[in-house]
PDB file of C-alpha atoms in Angstrom:
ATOM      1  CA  UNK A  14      77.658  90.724  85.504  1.00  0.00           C
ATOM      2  CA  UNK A  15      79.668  93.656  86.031  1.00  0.00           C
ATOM      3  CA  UNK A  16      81.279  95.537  83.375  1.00  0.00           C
ATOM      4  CA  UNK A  17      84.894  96.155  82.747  1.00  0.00           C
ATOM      5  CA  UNK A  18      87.067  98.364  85.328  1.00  0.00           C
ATOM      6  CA  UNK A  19      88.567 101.079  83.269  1.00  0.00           C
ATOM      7  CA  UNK A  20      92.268 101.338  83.862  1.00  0.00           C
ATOM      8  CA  UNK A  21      92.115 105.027  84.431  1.00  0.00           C
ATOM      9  CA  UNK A  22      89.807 105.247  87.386  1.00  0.00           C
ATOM     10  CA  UNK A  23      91.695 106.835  90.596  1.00  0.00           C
ATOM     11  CA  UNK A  24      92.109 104.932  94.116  1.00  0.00           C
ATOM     12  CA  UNK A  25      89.460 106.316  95.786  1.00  0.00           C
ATOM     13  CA  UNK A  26      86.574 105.225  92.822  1.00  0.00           C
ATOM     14  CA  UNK A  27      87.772 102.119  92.692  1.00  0.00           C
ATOM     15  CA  UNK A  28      87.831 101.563  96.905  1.00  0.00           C
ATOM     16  CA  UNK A  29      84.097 102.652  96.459  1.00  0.00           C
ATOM     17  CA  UNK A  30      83.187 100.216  93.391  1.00  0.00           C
ATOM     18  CA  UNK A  31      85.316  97.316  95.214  1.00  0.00           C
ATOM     19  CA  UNK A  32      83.705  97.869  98.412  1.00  0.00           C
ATOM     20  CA  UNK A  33      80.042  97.884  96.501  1.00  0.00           C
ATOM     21  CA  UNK A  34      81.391  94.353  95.641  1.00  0.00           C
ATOM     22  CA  UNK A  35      83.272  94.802  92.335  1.00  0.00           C
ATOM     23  CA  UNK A  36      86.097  92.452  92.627  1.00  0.00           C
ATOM     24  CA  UNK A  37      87.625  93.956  89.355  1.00  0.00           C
ATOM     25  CA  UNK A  38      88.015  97.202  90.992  1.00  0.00           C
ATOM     26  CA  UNK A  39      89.780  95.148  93.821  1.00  0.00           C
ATOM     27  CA  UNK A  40      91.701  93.280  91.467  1.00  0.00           C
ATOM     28  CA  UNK A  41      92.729  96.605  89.605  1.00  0.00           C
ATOM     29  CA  UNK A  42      94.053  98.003  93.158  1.00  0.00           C
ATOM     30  CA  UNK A  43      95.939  95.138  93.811  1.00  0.00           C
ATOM     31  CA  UNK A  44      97.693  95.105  90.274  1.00  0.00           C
ATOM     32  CA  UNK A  45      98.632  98.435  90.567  1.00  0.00           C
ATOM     33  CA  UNK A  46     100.140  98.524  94.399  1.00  0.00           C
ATOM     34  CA  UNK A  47     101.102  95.046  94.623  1.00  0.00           C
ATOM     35  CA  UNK A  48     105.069  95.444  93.036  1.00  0.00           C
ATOM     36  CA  UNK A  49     105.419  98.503  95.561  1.00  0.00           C
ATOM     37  CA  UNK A  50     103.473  95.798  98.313  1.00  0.00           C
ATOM     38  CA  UNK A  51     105.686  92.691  97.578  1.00  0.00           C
ATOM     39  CA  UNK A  52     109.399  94.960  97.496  1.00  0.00           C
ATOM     40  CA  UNK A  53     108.686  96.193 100.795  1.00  0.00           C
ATOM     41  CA  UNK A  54     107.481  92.917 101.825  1.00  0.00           C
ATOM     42  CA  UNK A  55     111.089  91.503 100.631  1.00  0.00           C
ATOM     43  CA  UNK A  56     112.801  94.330 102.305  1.00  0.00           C
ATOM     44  CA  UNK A  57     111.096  93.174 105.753  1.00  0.00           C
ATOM     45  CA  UNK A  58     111.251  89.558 105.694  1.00  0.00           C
ATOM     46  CA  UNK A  59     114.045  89.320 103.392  1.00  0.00           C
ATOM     47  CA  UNK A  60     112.730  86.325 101.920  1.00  0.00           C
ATOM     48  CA  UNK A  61     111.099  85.423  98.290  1.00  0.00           C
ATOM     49  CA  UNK A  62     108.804  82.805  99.535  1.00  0.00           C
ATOM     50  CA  UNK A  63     107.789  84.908 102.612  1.00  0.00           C
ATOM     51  CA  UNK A  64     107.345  88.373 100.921  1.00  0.00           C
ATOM     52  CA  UNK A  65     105.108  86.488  98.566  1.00  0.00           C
ATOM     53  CA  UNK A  66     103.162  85.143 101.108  1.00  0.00           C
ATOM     54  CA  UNK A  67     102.650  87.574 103.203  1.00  0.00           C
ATOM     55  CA  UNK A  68     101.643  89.638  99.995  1.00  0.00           C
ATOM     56  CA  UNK A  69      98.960  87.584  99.125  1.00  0.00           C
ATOM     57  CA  UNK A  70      97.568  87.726 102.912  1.00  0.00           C
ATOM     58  CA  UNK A  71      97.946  90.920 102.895  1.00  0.00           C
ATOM     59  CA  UNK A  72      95.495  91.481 100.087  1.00  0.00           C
ATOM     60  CA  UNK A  73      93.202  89.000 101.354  1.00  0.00           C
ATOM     61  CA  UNK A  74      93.173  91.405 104.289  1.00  0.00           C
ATOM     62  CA  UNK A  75      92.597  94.428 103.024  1.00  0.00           C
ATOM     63  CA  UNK A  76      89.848  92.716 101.219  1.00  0.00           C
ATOM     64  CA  UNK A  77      88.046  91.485 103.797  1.00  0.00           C
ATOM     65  CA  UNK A  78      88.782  94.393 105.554  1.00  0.00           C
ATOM     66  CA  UNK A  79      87.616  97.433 103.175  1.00  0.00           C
ATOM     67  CA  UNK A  80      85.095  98.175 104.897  1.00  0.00           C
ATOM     68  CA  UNK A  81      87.198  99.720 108.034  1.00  0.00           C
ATOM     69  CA  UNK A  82      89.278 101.767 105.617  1.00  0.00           C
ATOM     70  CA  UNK A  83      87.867 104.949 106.194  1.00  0.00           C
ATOM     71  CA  UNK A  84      89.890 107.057 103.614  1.00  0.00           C
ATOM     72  CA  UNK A  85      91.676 109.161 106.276  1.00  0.00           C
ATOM     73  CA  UNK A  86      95.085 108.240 104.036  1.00  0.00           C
ATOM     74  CA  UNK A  87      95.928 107.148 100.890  1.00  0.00           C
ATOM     75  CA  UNK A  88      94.916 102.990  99.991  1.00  0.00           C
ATOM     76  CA  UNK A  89      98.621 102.718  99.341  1.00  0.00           C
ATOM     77  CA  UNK A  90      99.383 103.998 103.360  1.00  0.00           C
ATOM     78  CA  UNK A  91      96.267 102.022 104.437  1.00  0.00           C
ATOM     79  CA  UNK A  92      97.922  98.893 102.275  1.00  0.00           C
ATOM     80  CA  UNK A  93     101.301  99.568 103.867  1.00  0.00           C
ATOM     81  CA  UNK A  94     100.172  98.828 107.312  1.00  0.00           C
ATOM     82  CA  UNK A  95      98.907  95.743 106.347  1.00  0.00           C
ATOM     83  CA  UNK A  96     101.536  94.105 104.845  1.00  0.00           C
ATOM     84  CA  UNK A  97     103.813  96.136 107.159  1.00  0.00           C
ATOM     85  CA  UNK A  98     101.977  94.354 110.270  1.00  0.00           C
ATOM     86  CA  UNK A  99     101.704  90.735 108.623  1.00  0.00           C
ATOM     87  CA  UNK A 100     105.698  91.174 107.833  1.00  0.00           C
ATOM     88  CA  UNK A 101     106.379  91.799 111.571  1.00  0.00           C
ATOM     89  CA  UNK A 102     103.799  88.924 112.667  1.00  0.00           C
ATOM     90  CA  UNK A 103     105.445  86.766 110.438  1.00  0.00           C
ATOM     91  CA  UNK A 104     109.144  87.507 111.848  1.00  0.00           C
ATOM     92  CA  UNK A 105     107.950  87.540 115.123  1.00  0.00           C
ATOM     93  CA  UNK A 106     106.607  83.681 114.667  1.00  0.00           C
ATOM     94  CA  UNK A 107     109.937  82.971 112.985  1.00  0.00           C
ATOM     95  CA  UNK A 108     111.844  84.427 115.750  1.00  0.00           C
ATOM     96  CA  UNK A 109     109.812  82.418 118.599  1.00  0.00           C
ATOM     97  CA  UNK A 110     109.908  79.239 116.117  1.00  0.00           C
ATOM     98  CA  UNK A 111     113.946  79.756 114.510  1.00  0.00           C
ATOM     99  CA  UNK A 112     116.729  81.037 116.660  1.00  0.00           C
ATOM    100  CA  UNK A 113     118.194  83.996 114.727  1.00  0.00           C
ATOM    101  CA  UNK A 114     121.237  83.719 113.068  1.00  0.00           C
ATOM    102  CA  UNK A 115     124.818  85.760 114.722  1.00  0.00           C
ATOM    103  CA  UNK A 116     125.921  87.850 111.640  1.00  0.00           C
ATOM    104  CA  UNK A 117     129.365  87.830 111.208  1.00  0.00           C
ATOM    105  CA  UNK A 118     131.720  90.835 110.800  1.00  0.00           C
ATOM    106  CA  UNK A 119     133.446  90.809 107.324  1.00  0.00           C
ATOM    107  CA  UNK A 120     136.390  92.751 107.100  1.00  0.00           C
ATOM    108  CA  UNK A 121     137.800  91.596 103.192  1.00  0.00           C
ATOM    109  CA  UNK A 122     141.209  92.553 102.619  1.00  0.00           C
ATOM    110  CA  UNK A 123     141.345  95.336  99.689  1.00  0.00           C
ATOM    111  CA  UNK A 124     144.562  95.601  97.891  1.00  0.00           C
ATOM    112  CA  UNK A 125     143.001  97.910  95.258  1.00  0.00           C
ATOM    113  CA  UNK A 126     140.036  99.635  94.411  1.00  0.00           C
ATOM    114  CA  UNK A 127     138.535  97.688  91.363  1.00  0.00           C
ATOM    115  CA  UNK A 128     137.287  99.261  88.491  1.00  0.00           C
ATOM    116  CA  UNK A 129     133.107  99.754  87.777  1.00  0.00           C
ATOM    117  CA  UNK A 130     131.902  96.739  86.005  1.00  0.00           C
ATOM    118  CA  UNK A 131     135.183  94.606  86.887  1.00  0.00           C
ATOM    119  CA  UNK A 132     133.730  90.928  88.188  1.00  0.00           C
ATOM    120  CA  UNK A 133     136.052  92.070  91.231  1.00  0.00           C
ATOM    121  CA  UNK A 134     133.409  95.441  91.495  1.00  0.00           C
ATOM    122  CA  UNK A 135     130.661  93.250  91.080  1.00  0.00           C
ATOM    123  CA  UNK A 136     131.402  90.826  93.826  1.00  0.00           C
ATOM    124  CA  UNK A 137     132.632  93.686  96.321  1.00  0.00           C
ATOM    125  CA  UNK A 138     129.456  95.648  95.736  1.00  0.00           C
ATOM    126  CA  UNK A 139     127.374  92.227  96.020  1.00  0.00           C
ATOM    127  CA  UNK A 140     129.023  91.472  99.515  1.00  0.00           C
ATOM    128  CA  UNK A 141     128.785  94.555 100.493  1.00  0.00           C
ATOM    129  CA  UNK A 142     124.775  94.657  99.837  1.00  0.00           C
ATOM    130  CA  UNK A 143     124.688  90.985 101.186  1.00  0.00           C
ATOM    131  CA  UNK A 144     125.693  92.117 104.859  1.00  0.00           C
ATOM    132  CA  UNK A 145     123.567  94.954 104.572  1.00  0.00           C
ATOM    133  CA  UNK A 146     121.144  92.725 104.227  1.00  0.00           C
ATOM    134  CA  UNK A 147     121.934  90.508 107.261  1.00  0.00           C
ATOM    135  CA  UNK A 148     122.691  93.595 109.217  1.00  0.00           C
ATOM    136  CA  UNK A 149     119.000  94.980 108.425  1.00  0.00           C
ATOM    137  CA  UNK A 150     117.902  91.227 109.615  1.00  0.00           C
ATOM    138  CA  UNK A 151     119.464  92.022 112.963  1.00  0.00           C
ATOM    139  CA  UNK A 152     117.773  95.063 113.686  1.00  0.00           C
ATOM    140  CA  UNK A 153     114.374  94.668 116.370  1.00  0.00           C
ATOM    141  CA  UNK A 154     111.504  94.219 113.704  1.00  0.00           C
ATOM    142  CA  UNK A 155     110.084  98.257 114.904  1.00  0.00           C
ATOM    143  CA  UNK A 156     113.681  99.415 113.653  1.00  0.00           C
ATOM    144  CA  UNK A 157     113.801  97.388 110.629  1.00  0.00           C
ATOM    145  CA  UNK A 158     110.340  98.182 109.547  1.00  0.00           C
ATOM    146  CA  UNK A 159     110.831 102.095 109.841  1.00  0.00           C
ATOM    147  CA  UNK A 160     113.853 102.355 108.290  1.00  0.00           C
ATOM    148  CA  UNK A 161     112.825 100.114 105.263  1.00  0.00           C
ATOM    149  CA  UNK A 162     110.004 102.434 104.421  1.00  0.00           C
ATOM    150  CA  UNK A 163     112.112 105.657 105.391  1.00  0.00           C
ATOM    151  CA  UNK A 164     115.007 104.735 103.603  1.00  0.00           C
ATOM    152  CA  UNK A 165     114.205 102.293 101.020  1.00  0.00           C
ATOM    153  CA  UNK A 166     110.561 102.961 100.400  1.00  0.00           C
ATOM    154  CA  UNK A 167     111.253 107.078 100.634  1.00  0.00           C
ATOM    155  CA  UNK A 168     107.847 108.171 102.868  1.00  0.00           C
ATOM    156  CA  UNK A 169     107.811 110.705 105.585  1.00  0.00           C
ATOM    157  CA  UNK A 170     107.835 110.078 109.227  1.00  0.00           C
ATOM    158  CA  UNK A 171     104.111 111.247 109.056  1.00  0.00           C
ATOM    159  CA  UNK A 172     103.032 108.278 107.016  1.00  0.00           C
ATOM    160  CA  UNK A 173     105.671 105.479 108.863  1.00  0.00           C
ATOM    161  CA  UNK A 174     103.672 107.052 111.820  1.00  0.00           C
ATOM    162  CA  UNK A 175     100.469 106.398 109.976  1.00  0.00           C
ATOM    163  CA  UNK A 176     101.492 102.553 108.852  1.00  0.00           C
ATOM    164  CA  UNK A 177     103.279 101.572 111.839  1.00  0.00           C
ATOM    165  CA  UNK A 178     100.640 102.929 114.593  1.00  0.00           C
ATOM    166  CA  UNK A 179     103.608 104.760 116.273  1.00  0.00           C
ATOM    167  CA  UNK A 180     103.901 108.242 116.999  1.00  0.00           C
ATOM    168  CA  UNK A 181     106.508 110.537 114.605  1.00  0.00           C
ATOM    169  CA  UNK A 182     108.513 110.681 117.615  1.00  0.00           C
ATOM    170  CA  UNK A 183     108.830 107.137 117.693  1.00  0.00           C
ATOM    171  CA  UNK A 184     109.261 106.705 114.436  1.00  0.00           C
ATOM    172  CA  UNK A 185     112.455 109.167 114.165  1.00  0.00           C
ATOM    173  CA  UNK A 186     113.767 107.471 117.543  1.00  0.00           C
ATOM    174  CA  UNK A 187     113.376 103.655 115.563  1.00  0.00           C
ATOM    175  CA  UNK A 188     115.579 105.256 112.518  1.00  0.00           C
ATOM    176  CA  UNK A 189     117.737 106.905 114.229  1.00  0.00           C
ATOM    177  CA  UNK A 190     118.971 103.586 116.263  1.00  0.00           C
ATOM    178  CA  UNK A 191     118.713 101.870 113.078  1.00  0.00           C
ATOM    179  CA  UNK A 192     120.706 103.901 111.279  1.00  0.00           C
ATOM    180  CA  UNK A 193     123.148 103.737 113.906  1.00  0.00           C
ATOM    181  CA  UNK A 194     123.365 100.561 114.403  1.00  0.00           C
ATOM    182  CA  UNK A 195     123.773 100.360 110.493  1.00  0.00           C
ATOM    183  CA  UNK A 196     126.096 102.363 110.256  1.00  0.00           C
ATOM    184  CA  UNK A 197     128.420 100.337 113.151  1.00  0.00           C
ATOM    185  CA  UNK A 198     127.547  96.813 111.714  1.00  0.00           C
ATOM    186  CA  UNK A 199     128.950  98.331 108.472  1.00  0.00           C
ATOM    187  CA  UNK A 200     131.865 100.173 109.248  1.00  0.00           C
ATOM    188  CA  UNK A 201     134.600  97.826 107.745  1.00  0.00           C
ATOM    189  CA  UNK A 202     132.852  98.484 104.429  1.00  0.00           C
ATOM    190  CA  UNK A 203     133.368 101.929 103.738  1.00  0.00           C
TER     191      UNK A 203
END
């Protein structure tokens, strides 16, 4: 029987004991990454159900697959790139399966700027981060998936290069068309 993970351990001790066959020390990695896992898993698919599910594959992944983790990066960059690259499977058997919706420009009519807190506020600013969120679904699944973890997840274009398999180049071109394509889709909502 193996004893008790202690909560302090680092990443690297408990990639050892998990891949010596300690499924605590597993479990312990996944508990720790796995809200960090599942928000960028939202942010990609943009779907509860989906995120969740391509979580949990994700970690039976990198389980199976802890072996071939060589400790080049971080577990949490190594951890990335899997969910990153189940995300992108995922939409990319959704897109062959489900034709993709046409997002429609919204241009609301503002008479006045409504206060902070005002239920008009609140239903501007959640329109506002509702078509952001169709105009991220929009964006080619290389764009999308750079700018999420640029912009929303806050890593450098060294580690995007790292998750995504592309090179920093790349990775700067994918946000910079991103961004600008962003920044078009929401134009009527500055």
């Amino acid at each position: 029987m193996t004893a008790p993970v202690e909560r302090g351990l680092d990443d690297t001790t408990l990639v050892v004991r998990a891949r010596e066959g300690d499924v605590r020390a597993f479990s312990e990695l996944a508990q720790r990454h796995q809200a960090a896992l599942y928000r960028l898993a939202l942010r990609l698919v943009g779907n509860p159900a989906d995120a969740e599910d391509a979580l949990q594959e994700s970690l039976l992944d990198a389980w199976r697959r802890l072996d071939r983790f060589r400790g080049d990066s971080a577990f949490t960059t190594w951890a990335y790139r899997i969910v990153t690259n189940r995300c992108l499977d995922l939409l990319r058997h959704r897109r062959a399966t489900v034709p993709v919706e046409r997002v429609e420009e919204v241009a609301p009519e503002r008479l006045a700027a409504p206060e902070a807190g005002a239920p008009e506020h609140t239903a501007e600013v959640d329109a506002g981060l509702a078509a952001l969120r169709a105009a991220l679904r929009t964006l080619p699944d290389d764009q999308r998936a750079c700018f999420v973890l640029r912009e929303l997840e806050g890593l450098g274009y060294t580690e995007i290069a790292e998750i995504t398999g592309a090179s920093e180049t790349a990775v700067r071109g994918r946000i910079h068309r991103a961004r600008r394509t962003l920044a078009e889709v929401m134009r009527s909502w500055k």
